[in-house]
């Protein structure tokens, strides 16, 4: 066992300084890989963290080494008290970012500017309006595109998250990359991952190698630049020579990056997940409401983190639904 002098260091020496907080389980889209067709049973409102509880629990994490917080959902901008949450978290010495589907950006852009939340991950799985409706069951494509440009025109740092699925959008990989020729954005291709209710199977997944094969067939070798990956990276980064933006590949299935993982997830109902794929959770909100310390619970959760993908080491194990069927749906985890 590697000695640890912080509650956020696990038994493999990984220091967790990045907290992802889900603000709610609701969304104004119905993306099929995220939301089960029959919906989910929402947590009662009384069991969700209030703005003050979000701040206080986050403060505990910050006091123990967290310096980066990302707000997710569902759709985080649906929280009526979103401005209050941002204003409270902005008082902590942390970098704050959000993941959003982009529909409500125009309503909140002044708040984001006010509190220096300038890093936005925007989910957009297709550049075709009709396919957007197919995957989201909503007609909001134009709104999302308009708000993407609104962010860029206001100097936000934008990453566009694209979940790739065979038979749906793998033929748009090059179209997305071509966007980076004239736009200063980072496209992030994400392998389709298994969660409750999304009917995952490996045949629907577009792997890292398949993505790169398309890139290599469309651009000359000397124009495909491998960039230096960020510390604790999730996306392996690339760029086409002379393009303004870049692109990356998040290959959680075929080429995981667990060795450098520094992320912790806090669900909207106050439960800590030490891995996106883990079906075990630790309730922080109940003891917090009872006036108890939560530091030991946080430490225990981090100590129990597996080395790779919640213990699913091989792709064959990922194929076994018995190992992940009782995990939450993506919408209830928060990414």
Short mmCIF file of C-alpha atoms in Angstrom, two decimals:
data_model
loop_
_atom_site.label_atom_id
_atom_site.label_comp_id
_atom_site.label_asym_id
_atom_site.label_seq_id
_atom_site.Cartn_x
_atom_site.Cartn_y
_atom_site.Cartn_z
CA UNK A 1 0.00 0.00 0.00
CA UNK A 2 1.25 3.47 -0.89
CA UNK A 3 1.23 5.75 2.16
CA UNK A 4 -1.23 8.64 2.00
CA UNK A 5 -1.29 11.90 3.87
CA UNK A 6 -4.62 13.06 2.48
CA UNK A 7 -8.12 11.63 2.48
CA UNK A 8 -8.25 12.14 -1.31
CA UNK A 9 -5.31 9.88 -2.16
CA UNK A 10 -6.19 6.27 -2.91
CA UNK A 11 -4.19 3.10 -2.36
CA UNK A 12 -2.64 3.41 -5.84
CA UNK A 13 -1.22 6.87 -5.10
CA UNK A 14 -3.76 8.75 -7.21
CA UNK A 15 -4.58 12.19 -5.80
CA UNK A 16 -8.14 13.31 -6.43
CA UNK A 17 -8.30 17.07 -6.87
CA UNK A 18 -11.22 17.20 -9.32
CA UNK A 19 -14.81 17.08 -8.03
CA UNK A 20 -17.74 16.71 -10.42
CA UNK A 21 -21.03 17.74 -8.82
CA UNK A 22 -24.37 16.80 -10.34
CA UNK A 23 -26.92 19.52 -9.55
CA UNK A 24 -30.06 17.60 -10.54
CA UNK A 25 -31.28 14.52 -12.37
CA UNK A 26 -33.60 16.30 -14.82
CA UNK A 27 -32.81 17.31 -18.39
CA UNK A 28 -34.60 19.12 -21.19
CA UNK A 29 -33.32 16.54 -23.72
CA UNK A 30 -33.81 12.76 -23.83
CA UNK A 31 -30.55 11.48 -25.30
CA UNK A 32 -30.95 7.73 -25.66
CA UNK A 33 -27.47 6.81 -24.38
CA UNK A 34 -28.06 8.88 -21.25
CA UNK A 35 -31.77 8.65 -20.44
CA UNK A 36 -33.52 5.25 -20.51
CA UNK A 37 -36.51 5.11 -22.87
CA UNK A 38 -38.91 4.81 -19.93
CA UNK A 39 -37.22 7.60 -18.00
CA UNK A 40 -35.87 7.20 -14.48
CA UNK A 41 -37.35 7.40 -11.02
CA UNK A 42 -36.29 10.84 -9.86
CA UNK A 43 -35.02 11.39 -6.34
CA UNK A 44 -37.55 13.26 -4.18
CA UNK A 45 -36.78 16.97 -4.10
CA UNK A 46 -36.17 16.84 -0.35
CA UNK A 47 -33.35 14.34 -0.89
CA UNK A 48 -31.44 16.60 -3.29
CA UNK A 49 -28.67 18.84 -2.04
CA UNK A 50 -29.63 22.46 -1.50
CA UNK A 51 -27.38 25.28 -2.68
CA UNK A 52 -25.99 25.68 0.82
CA UNK A 53 -25.37 21.94 1.17
CA UNK A 54 -23.62 21.83 -2.20
CA UNK A 55 -21.34 24.64 -1.03
CA UNK A 56 -20.63 23.16 2.40
CA UNK A 57 -19.89 19.66 1.13
CA UNK A 58 -17.74 21.07 -1.69
CA UNK A 59 -15.89 23.14 0.89
CA UNK A 60 -14.93 19.96 2.72
CA UNK A 61 -13.44 18.57 -0.48
CA UNK A 62 -11.61 21.83 -1.19
CA UNK A 63 -10.15 21.87 2.32
CA UNK A 64 -8.69 18.44 1.55
CA UNK A 65 -7.14 19.21 -1.82
CA UNK A 66 -9.81 19.70 -4.50
CA UNK A 67 -8.97 22.68 -6.71
CA UNK A 68 -11.25 21.98 -9.68
CA UNK A 69 -15.04 21.66 -9.69
CA UNK A 70 -17.27 20.82 -12.64
CA UNK A 71 -21.05 21.22 -12.44
CA UNK A 72 -23.09 18.65 -14.33
CA UNK A 73 -26.63 17.25 -14.38
CA UNK A 74 -28.94 16.18 -15.92
CA UNK A 75 -28.80 19.68 -17.27
CA UNK A 76 -27.25 21.89 -14.55
CA UNK A 77 -28.68 25.13 -15.96
CA UNK A 78 -32.20 23.88 -15.17
CA UNK A 79 -31.57 24.53 -11.48
CA UNK A 80 -33.53 27.65 -10.60
CA UNK A 81 -30.89 28.49 -7.99
CA UNK A 82 -27.99 28.01 -10.40
CA UNK A 83 -26.79 31.62 -9.95
CA UNK A 84 -26.78 31.16 -6.17
CA UNK A 85 -24.83 27.91 -6.44
CA UNK A 86 -22.24 29.51 -8.72
CA UNK A 87 -21.87 32.56 -6.48
CA UNK A 88 -21.26 30.37 -3.43
CA UNK A 89 -18.75 28.06 -5.12
CA UNK A 90 -16.94 31.05 -6.63
CA UNK A 91 -15.94 32.07 -3.10
CA UNK A 92 -13.78 28.94 -2.90
CA UNK A 93 -10.29 28.91 -4.39
CA UNK A 94 -11.17 26.57 -7.24
CA UNK A 95 -11.52 26.51 -11.00
CA UNK A 96 -15.20 26.09 -11.91
CA UNK A 97 -16.50 24.67 -15.19
CA UNK A 98 -19.78 23.20 -16.40
CA UNK A 99 -21.05 20.52 -18.76
CA UNK A 100 -24.26 21.51 -20.54
CA UNK A 101 -26.37 20.67 -23.56
CA UNK A 102 -26.23 24.37 -24.43
CA UNK A 103 -29.94 25.11 -24.70
CA UNK A 104 -30.05 27.56 -21.77
CA UNK A 105 -26.61 29.15 -22.18
CA UNK A 106 -28.00 32.46 -23.41
CA UNK A 107 -30.05 32.85 -20.22
CA UNK A 108 -27.05 32.34 -17.96
CA UNK A 109 -24.11 33.74 -19.90
CA UNK A 110 -23.93 36.92 -17.78
CA UNK A 111 -23.78 34.85 -14.58
CA UNK A 112 -21.05 32.67 -16.05
CA UNK A 113 -19.06 35.76 -16.97
CA UNK A 114 -19.61 37.39 -13.59
CA UNK A 115 -18.13 34.45 -11.72
CA UNK A 116 -15.40 33.65 -14.25
CA UNK A 117 -16.82 30.29 -15.31
CA UNK A 118 -15.24 30.33 -18.77
CA UNK A 119 -14.67 26.62 -19.43
CA UNK A 120 -17.71 24.97 -20.97
CA UNK A 121 -18.18 21.42 -22.18
CA UNK A 122 -21.10 21.38 -24.61
CA UNK A 123 -22.72 18.08 -25.58
CA UNK A 124 -23.51 17.81 -29.29
CA UNK A 125 -23.62 14.40 -30.95
CA UNK A 126 -24.50 15.37 -34.51
CA UNK A 127 -24.27 18.27 -36.94
CA UNK A 128 -27.49 17.24 -38.70
CA UNK A 129 -30.73 18.74 -37.37
CA UNK A 130 -32.90 15.70 -38.16
CA UNK A 131 -30.44 13.35 -36.43
CA UNK A 132 -30.32 15.71 -33.45
CA UNK A 133 -34.05 15.12 -33.01
CA UNK A 134 -33.55 11.37 -33.40
CA UNK A 135 -31.02 11.17 -30.56
CA UNK A 136 -32.50 13.83 -28.25
CA UNK A 137 -36.22 13.57 -29.10
CA UNK A 138 -36.31 17.38 -29.13
CA UNK A 139 -36.09 20.08 -31.84
CA UNK A 140 -33.38 22.24 -30.28
CA UNK A 141 -30.55 21.91 -32.78
CA UNK A 142 -30.57 25.52 -33.94
CA UNK A 143 -30.65 26.77 -30.36
CA UNK A 144 -27.60 24.72 -29.43
CA UNK A 145 -25.65 25.88 -32.49
CA UNK A 146 -26.56 29.51 -31.81
CA UNK A 147 -25.41 29.21 -28.20
CA UNK A 148 -22.19 27.50 -29.25
CA UNK A 149 -21.35 30.57 -31.34
CA UNK A 150 -22.50 32.83 -28.51
CA UNK A 151 -19.95 31.21 -26.21
CA UNK A 152 -17.17 31.54 -28.77
CA UNK A 153 -18.05 35.16 -29.48
CA UNK A 154 -17.70 35.84 -25.76
CA UNK A 155 -14.28 34.18 -25.52
CA UNK A 156 -15.33 31.08 -23.58
CA UNK A 157 -13.13 27.99 -23.83
CA UNK A 158 -15.42 25.41 -25.41
CA UNK A 159 -15.08 21.66 -25.69
CA UNK A 160 -17.72 19.82 -27.70
CA UNK A 161 -18.50 16.33 -26.38
CA UNK A 162 -19.53 13.83 -29.08
CA UNK A 163 -20.67 10.35 -28.02
CA UNK A 164 -20.04 8.11 -31.01
CA UNK A 165 -22.43 5.29 -31.89
CA UNK A 166 -22.25 3.04 -34.91
CA UNK A 167 -25.09 3.47 -37.34
CA UNK A 168 -25.77 6.95 -36.04
CA UNK A 169 -22.90 9.42 -36.18
CA UNK A 170 -19.63 7.65 -36.92
CA UNK A 171 -19.87 9.10 -40.44
CA UNK A 172 -19.63 12.62 -38.96
CA UNK A 173 -16.19 12.27 -37.34
CA UNK A 174 -14.41 14.15 -40.11
CA UNK A 175 -17.17 16.79 -40.29
CA UNK A 176 -16.64 17.53 -36.61
CA UNK A 177 -12.87 17.75 -37.06
CA UNK A 178 -13.34 20.14 -39.97
CA UNK A 179 -15.17 22.49 -37.61
CA UNK A 180 -11.85 23.03 -35.85
CA UNK A 181 -10.37 24.54 -39.03
CA UNK A 182 -12.20 27.80 -38.46
CA UNK A 183 -13.43 27.57 -34.85
CA UNK A 184 -11.21 27.59 -31.73
CA UNK A 185 -12.94 24.60 -30.18
CA UNK A 186 -11.86 21.21 -28.95
CA UNK A 187 -13.90 18.26 -30.23
CA UNK A 188 -13.91 15.29 -27.85
CA UNK A 189 -14.99 11.96 -29.31
CA UNK A 190 -16.31 9.70 -26.55
CA UNK A 191 -16.65 5.95 -26.79
CA UNK A 192 -20.18 4.72 -26.05
CA UNK A 193 -20.18 3.39 -22.46
CA UNK A 194 -22.49 1.00 -20.58
CA UNK A 195 -24.96 2.43 -18.06
CA UNK A 196 -28.33 1.29 -16.76
CA UNK A 197 -31.02 1.48 -19.41
CA UNK A 198 -28.94 2.51 -22.43
CA UNK A 199 -28.85 -0.95 -24.07
CA UNK A 200 -25.10 -0.87 -24.49
CA UNK A 201 -23.28 -3.51 -26.44
CA UNK A 202 -19.81 -3.40 -27.88
CA UNK A 203 -21.03 -3.55 -31.48
CA UNK A 204 -22.45 -0.01 -31.12
CA UNK A 205 -19.14 1.42 -29.95
CA UNK A 206 -16.72 3.33 -32.19
CA UNK A 207 -13.25 2.61 -30.86
CA UNK A 208 -10.19 4.82 -30.66
CA UNK A 209 -8.55 2.86 -33.48
CA UNK A 210 -11.60 3.27 -35.73
CA UNK A 211 -11.62 7.02 -35.11
CA UNK A 212 -7.93 7.34 -35.94
CA UNK A 213 -8.36 5.21 -39.05
CA UNK A 214 -10.89 7.69 -40.39
CA UNK A 215 -8.61 10.60 -39.55
CA UNK A 216 -5.64 8.97 -41.26
CA UNK A 217 -7.73 8.28 -44.36
CA UNK A 218 -8.86 11.90 -44.58
CA UNK A 219 -5.71 13.87 -43.76
CA UNK A 220 -2.06 13.43 -44.70
CA UNK A 221 0.16 11.93 -42.03
CA UNK A 222 2.31 15.05 -41.73
CA UNK A 223 -0.79 17.17 -41.02
CA UNK A 224 -2.04 15.00 -38.12
CA UNK A 225 -0.28 16.29 -35.03
CA UNK A 226 -0.25 14.43 -31.73
CA UNK A 227 -0.45 17.03 -28.97
CA UNK A 228 0.88 16.66 -25.45
CA UNK A 229 -1.86 15.22 -23.27
CA UNK A 230 -2.97 17.19 -20.23
CA UNK A 231 -1.99 16.01 -16.78
CA UNK A 232 -4.65 13.56 -15.55
CA UNK A 233 -6.02 13.52 -19.11
CA UNK A 234 -9.21 11.84 -20.22
CA UNK A 235 -8.87 12.78 -23.89
CA UNK A 236 -5.82 11.89 -25.94
CA UNK A 237 -5.25 15.09 -27.89
CA UNK A 238 -4.65 15.66 -31.61
CA UNK A 239 -4.70 18.57 -34.03
CA UNK A 240 -4.77 19.06 -37.77
CA UNK A 241 -1.91 21.33 -38.83
CA UNK A 242 -2.93 25.00 -39.17
CA UNK A 243 -6.45 24.37 -37.84
CA UNK A 244 -7.57 26.73 -35.07
CA UNK A 245 -8.98 24.03 -32.81
CA UNK A 246 -8.09 20.46 -31.93
CA UNK A 247 -9.73 17.14 -31.15
CA UNK A 248 -9.35 14.38 -28.61
CA UNK A 249 -10.46 10.81 -28.02
CA UNK A 250 -11.93 9.63 -24.72
CA UNK A 251 -11.45 5.88 -24.93
CA UNK A 252 -12.76 4.61 -21.60
CA UNK A 253 -13.46 1.18 -23.07
CA UNK A 254 -10.66 0.35 -25.50
CA UNK A 255 -7.80 2.36 -24.01
CA UNK A 256 -8.63 3.49 -20.46
CA UNK A 257 -6.73 6.23 -18.64
CA UNK A 258 -7.34 5.05 -15.09
CA UNK A 259 -3.69 5.33 -14.00
CA UNK A 260 -3.94 9.11 -13.87
CA UNK A 261 -7.53 9.43 -12.67
CA UNK A 262 -8.07 12.37 -10.32
CA UNK A 263 -11.88 12.57 -10.44
CA UNK A 264 -14.57 12.12 -7.81
CA UNK A 265 -18.29 12.35 -8.50
CA UNK A 266 -20.99 13.68 -6.19
CA UNK A 267 -24.54 12.87 -7.24
CA UNK A 268 -27.42 15.32 -6.91
CA UNK A 269 -28.69 13.43 -3.87
CA UNK A 270 -25.36 13.70 -2.14
CA UNK A 271 -23.71 10.35 -2.77
CA UNK A 272 -20.07 9.98 -3.68
CA UNK A 273 -19.05 7.72 -6.57
CA UNK A 274 -15.34 7.02 -6.78
CA UNK A 275 -15.58 5.84 -10.40
CA UNK A 276 -17.97 6.47 -13.26
CA UNK A 277 -18.43 2.72 -13.68
CA UNK A 278 -18.84 1.89 -9.99
CA UNK A 279 -22.21 0.67 -8.77
CA UNK A 280 -21.24 1.33 -5.15
CA UNK A 281 -21.93 4.70 -3.57
CA UNK A 282 -21.38 6.37 -0.21
CA UNK A 283 -24.08 8.61 1.21
CA UNK A 284 -22.62 11.93 2.39
CA UNK A 285 -25.79 14.00 2.57
CA UNK A 286 -27.58 12.08 5.33
CA UNK A 287 -24.71 12.22 7.85
CA UNK A 288 -24.03 15.82 6.83
CA UNK A 289 -27.63 16.73 7.64
CA UNK A 290 -27.24 14.93 10.94
CA UNK A 291 -24.32 17.17 11.81
CA UNK A 292 -21.74 14.40 11.48
CA UNK A 293 -18.29 14.67 9.92
CA UNK A 294 -18.10 13.30 6.37
CA UNK A 295 -14.31 13.21 6.01
CA UNK A 296 -13.99 9.58 7.09
CA UNK A 297 -16.70 8.56 4.63
CA UNK A 298 -14.91 10.38 1.82
CA UNK A 299 -11.63 8.74 2.77
CA UNK A 300 -13.20 5.29 2.87
CA UNK A 301 -14.76 5.75 -0.56
CA UNK A 302 -11.48 6.88 -2.10
CA UNK A 303 -9.60 4.00 -0.45
CA UNK A 304 -12.05 1.51 -1.96
CA UNK A 305 -11.48 2.76 -5.51
CA UNK A 306 -10.36 0.01 -7.88
CA UNK A 307 -7.30 0.34 -10.08
CA UNK A 308 -9.25 0.12 -13.36
CA UNK A 309 -12.92 0.85 -14.26
CA UNK A 310 -14.45 -0.21 -10.92
CA UNK A 311 -12.69 -3.57 -11.20
CA UNK A 312 -13.71 -4.32 -14.80
CA UNK A 313 -10.23 -4.79 -16.24
CA UNK A 314 -10.99 -6.33 -19.62
CA UNK A 315 -13.43 -5.45 -22.38
CA UNK A 316 -14.92 -8.94 -21.94
CA UNK A 317 -15.90 -7.96 -18.39
CA UNK A 318 -17.50 -4.79 -19.75
CA UNK A 319 -19.59 -7.07 -21.99
CA UNK A 320 -21.12 -8.73 -18.91
CA UNK A 321 -24.29 -6.78 -18.00
CA UNK A 322 -24.30 -8.36 -14.56
CA UNK A 323 -21.28 -6.23 -13.68
CA UNK A 324 -22.86 -2.86 -14.48
CA UNK A 325 -26.65 -3.23 -14.86
CA UNK A 326 -27.27 -1.84 -11.37
CA UNK A 327 -25.14 1.24 -11.90
CA UNK A 328 -27.08 4.47 -12.31
CA UNK A 329 -28.22 5.75 -15.66
CA UNK A 330 -25.87 8.38 -17.02
CA UNK A 331 -28.36 11.18 -16.38
CA UNK A 332 -28.37 10.35 -12.66
CA UNK A 333 -24.57 10.21 -12.40
CA UNK A 334 -23.66 13.49 -14.04
CA UNK A 335 -20.76 12.39 -16.22
#
